[in-house]
Short mmCIF file of N, CA and C in Angstrom, two decimals:
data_model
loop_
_atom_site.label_atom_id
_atom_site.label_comp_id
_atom_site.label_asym_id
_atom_site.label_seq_id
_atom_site.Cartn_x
_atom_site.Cartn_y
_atom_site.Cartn_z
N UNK A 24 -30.23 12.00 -4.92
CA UNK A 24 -29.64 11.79 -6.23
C UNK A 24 -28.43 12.72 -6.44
N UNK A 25 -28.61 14.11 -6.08
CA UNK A 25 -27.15 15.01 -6.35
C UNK A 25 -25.98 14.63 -4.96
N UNK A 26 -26.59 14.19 -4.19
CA UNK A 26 -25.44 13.34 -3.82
C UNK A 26 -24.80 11.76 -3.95
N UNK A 27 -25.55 11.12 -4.96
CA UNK A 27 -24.89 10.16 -5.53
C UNK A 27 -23.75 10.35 -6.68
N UNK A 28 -24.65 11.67 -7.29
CA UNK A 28 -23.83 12.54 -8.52
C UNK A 28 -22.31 12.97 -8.19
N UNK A 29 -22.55 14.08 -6.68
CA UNK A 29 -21.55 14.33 -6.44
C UNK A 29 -19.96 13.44 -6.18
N UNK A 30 -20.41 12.06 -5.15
CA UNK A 30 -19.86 11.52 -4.86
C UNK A 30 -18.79 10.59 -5.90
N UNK A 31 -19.83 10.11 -7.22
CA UNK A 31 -19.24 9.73 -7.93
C UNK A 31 -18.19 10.75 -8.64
N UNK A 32 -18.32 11.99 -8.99
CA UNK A 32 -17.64 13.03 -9.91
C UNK A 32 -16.35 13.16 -8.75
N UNK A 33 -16.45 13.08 -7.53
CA UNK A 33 -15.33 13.13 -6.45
C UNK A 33 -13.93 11.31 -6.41
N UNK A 34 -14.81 10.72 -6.76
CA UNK A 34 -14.63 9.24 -6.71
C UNK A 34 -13.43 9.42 -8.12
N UNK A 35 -14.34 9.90 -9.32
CA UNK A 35 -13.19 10.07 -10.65
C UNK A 35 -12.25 10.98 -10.47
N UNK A 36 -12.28 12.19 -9.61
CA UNK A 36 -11.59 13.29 -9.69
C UNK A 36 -10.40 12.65 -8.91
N UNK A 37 -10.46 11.86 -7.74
CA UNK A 37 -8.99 11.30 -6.93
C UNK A 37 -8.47 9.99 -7.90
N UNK A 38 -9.65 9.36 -8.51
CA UNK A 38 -9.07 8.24 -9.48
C UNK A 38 -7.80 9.35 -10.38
N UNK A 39 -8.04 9.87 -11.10
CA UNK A 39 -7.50 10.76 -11.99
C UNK A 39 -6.43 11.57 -11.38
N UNK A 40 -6.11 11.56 -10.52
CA UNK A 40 -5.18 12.01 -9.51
C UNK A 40 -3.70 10.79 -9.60
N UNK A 41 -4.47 10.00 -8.79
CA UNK A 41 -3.41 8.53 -9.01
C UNK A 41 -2.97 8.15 -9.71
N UNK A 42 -3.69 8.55 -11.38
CA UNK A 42 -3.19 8.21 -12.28
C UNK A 42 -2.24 8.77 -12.80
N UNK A 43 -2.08 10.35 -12.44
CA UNK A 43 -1.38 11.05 -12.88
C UNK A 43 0.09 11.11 -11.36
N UNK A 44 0.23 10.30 -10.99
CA UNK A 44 0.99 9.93 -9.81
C UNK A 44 2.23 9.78 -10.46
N UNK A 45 2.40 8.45 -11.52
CA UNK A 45 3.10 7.61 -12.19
C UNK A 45 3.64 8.59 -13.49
N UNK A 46 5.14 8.30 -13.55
CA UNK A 46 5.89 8.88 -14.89
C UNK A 46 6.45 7.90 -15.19
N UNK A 47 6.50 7.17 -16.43
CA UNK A 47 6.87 6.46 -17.24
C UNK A 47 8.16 6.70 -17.64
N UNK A 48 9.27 6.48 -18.03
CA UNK A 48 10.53 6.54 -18.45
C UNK A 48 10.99 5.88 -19.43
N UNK A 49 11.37 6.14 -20.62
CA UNK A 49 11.83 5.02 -21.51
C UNK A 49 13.07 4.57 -21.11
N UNK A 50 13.08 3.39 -21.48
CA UNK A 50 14.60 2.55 -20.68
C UNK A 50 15.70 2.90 -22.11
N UNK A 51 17.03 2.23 -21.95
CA UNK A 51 17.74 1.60 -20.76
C UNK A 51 17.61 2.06 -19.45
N UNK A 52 17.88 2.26 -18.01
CA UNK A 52 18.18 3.07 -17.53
C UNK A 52 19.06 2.71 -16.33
N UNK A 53 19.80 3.07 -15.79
CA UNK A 53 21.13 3.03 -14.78
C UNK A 53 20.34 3.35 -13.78
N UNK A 54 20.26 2.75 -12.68
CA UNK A 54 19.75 3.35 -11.65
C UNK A 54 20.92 3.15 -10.55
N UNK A 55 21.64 4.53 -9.51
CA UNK A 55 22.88 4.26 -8.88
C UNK A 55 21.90 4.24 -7.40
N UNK A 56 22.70 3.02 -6.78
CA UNK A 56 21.87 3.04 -5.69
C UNK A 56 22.70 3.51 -4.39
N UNK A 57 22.18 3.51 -3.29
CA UNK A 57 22.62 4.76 -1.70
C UNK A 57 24.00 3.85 -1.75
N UNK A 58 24.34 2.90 -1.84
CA UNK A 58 25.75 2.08 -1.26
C UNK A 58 26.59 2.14 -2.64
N UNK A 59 26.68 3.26 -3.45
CA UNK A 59 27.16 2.87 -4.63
C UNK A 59 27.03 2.20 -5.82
N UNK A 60 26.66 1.33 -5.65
CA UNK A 60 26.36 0.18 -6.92
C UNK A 60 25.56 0.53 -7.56
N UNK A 61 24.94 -0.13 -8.99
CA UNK A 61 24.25 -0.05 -9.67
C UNK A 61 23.70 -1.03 -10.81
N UNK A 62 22.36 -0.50 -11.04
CA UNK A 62 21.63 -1.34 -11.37
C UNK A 62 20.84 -0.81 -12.83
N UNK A 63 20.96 -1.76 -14.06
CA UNK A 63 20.32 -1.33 -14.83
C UNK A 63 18.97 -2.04 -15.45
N UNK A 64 18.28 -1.55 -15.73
CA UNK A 64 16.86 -1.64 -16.24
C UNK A 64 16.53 -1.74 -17.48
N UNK A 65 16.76 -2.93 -18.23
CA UNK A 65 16.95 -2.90 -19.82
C UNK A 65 15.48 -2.01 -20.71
N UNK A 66 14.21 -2.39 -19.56
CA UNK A 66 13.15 -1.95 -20.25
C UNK A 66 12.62 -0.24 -19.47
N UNK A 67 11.47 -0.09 -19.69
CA UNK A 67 11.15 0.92 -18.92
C UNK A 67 11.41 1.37 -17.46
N UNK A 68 11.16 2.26 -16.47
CA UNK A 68 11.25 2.00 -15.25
C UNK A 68 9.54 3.40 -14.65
N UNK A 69 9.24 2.89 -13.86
CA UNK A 69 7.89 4.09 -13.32
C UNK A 69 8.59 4.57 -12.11
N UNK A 70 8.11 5.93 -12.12
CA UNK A 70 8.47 6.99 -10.93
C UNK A 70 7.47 7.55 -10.24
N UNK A 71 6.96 7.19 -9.10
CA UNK A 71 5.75 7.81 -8.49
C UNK A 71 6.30 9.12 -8.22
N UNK A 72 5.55 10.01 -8.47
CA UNK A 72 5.69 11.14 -8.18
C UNK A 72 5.54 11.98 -6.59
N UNK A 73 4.70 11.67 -6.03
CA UNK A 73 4.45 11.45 -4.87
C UNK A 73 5.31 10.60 -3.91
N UNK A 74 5.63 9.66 -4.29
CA UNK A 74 6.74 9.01 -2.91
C UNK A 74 8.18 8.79 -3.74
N UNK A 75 8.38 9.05 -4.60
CA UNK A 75 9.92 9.27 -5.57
C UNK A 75 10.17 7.50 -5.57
N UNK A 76 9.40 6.47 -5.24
CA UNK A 76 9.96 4.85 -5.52
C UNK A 76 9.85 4.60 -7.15
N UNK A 77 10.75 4.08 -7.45
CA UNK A 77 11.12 3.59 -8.84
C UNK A 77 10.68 1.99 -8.74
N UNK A 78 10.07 1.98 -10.01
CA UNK A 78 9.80 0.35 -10.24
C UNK A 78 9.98 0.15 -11.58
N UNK A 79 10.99 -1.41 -11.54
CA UNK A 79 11.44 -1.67 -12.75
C UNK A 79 11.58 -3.13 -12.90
N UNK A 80 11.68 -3.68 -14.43
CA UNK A 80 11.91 -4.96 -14.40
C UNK A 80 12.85 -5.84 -14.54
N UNK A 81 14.32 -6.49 -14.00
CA UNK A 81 15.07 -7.05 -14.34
C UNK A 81 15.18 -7.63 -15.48
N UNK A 82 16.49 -8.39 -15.79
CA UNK A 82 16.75 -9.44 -17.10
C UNK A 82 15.61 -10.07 -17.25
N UNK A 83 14.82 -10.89 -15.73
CA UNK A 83 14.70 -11.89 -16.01
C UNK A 83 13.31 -11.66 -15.42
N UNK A 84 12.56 -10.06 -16.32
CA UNK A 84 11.48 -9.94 -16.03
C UNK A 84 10.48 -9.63 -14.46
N UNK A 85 11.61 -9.94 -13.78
CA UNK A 85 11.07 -9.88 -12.10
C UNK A 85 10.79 -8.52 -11.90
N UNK A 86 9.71 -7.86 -10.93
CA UNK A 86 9.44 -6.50 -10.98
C UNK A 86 10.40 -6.50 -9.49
N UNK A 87 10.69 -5.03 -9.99
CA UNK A 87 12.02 -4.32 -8.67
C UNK A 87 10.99 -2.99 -8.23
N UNK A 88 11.31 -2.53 -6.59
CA UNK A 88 10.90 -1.59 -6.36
C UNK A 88 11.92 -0.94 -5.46
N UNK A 89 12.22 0.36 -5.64
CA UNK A 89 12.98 1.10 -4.87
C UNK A 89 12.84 2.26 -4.27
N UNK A 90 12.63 2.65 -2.44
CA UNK A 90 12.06 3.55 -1.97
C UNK A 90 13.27 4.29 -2.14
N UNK A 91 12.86 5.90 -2.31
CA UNK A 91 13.50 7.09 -2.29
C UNK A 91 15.03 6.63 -1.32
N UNK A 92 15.18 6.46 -0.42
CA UNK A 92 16.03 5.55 0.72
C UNK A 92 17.61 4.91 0.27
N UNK A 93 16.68 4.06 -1.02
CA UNK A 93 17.11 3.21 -1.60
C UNK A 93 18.30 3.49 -2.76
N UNK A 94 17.94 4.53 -3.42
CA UNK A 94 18.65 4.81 -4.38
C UNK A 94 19.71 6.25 -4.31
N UNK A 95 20.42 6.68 -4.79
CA UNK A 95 20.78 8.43 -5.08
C UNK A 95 20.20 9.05 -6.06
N UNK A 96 20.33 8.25 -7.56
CA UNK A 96 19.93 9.51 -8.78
C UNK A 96 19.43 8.17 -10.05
N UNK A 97 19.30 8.14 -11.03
CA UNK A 97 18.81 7.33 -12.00
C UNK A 97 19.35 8.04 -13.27
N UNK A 98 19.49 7.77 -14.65
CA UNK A 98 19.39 8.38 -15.46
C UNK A 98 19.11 7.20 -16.93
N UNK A 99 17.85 7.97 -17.88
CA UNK A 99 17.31 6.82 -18.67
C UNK A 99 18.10 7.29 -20.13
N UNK A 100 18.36 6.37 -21.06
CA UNK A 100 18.52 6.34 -22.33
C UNK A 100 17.84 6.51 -23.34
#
């Protein structure tokens, strides 16, 4: 039994981890990408903290994802 206990209290402790992975950003936001150009994000955009990829949603609602690679810098409104 204290190792069903344990396992579960280990199970929430990495859940709670992941969760705290993700930073939220209020939009607009400009995101300049590695070749120059740029791209903006009318609504929010998420920042994993852990692998620096940005995910965001176009005009037309479509979800975007961008590895660290991908972009130079961002900045939100």
């Amino acid at each position: 039994m204290k190792s069903y206990i344990a396992l579960i209290s280990l199970l929430f402790i990495f859940s709670c981890d992941t969760l705290r992975d993700i930073e939220e950003l209020d939009g607009p936001c400009t995101i300049i990408l590695s070749d120059g150009s740029s791209v903006v994000s009318f609504g929010n955009i998420e920042i994993s903290d852990r692998t620096q990829a940005i995910t965001y949603r176009d005009e037309n609602g479509k979800i975007w994802s961008l590895f660290k690679e991908d972009y130079q810098s961002f900045s939100c409104n």
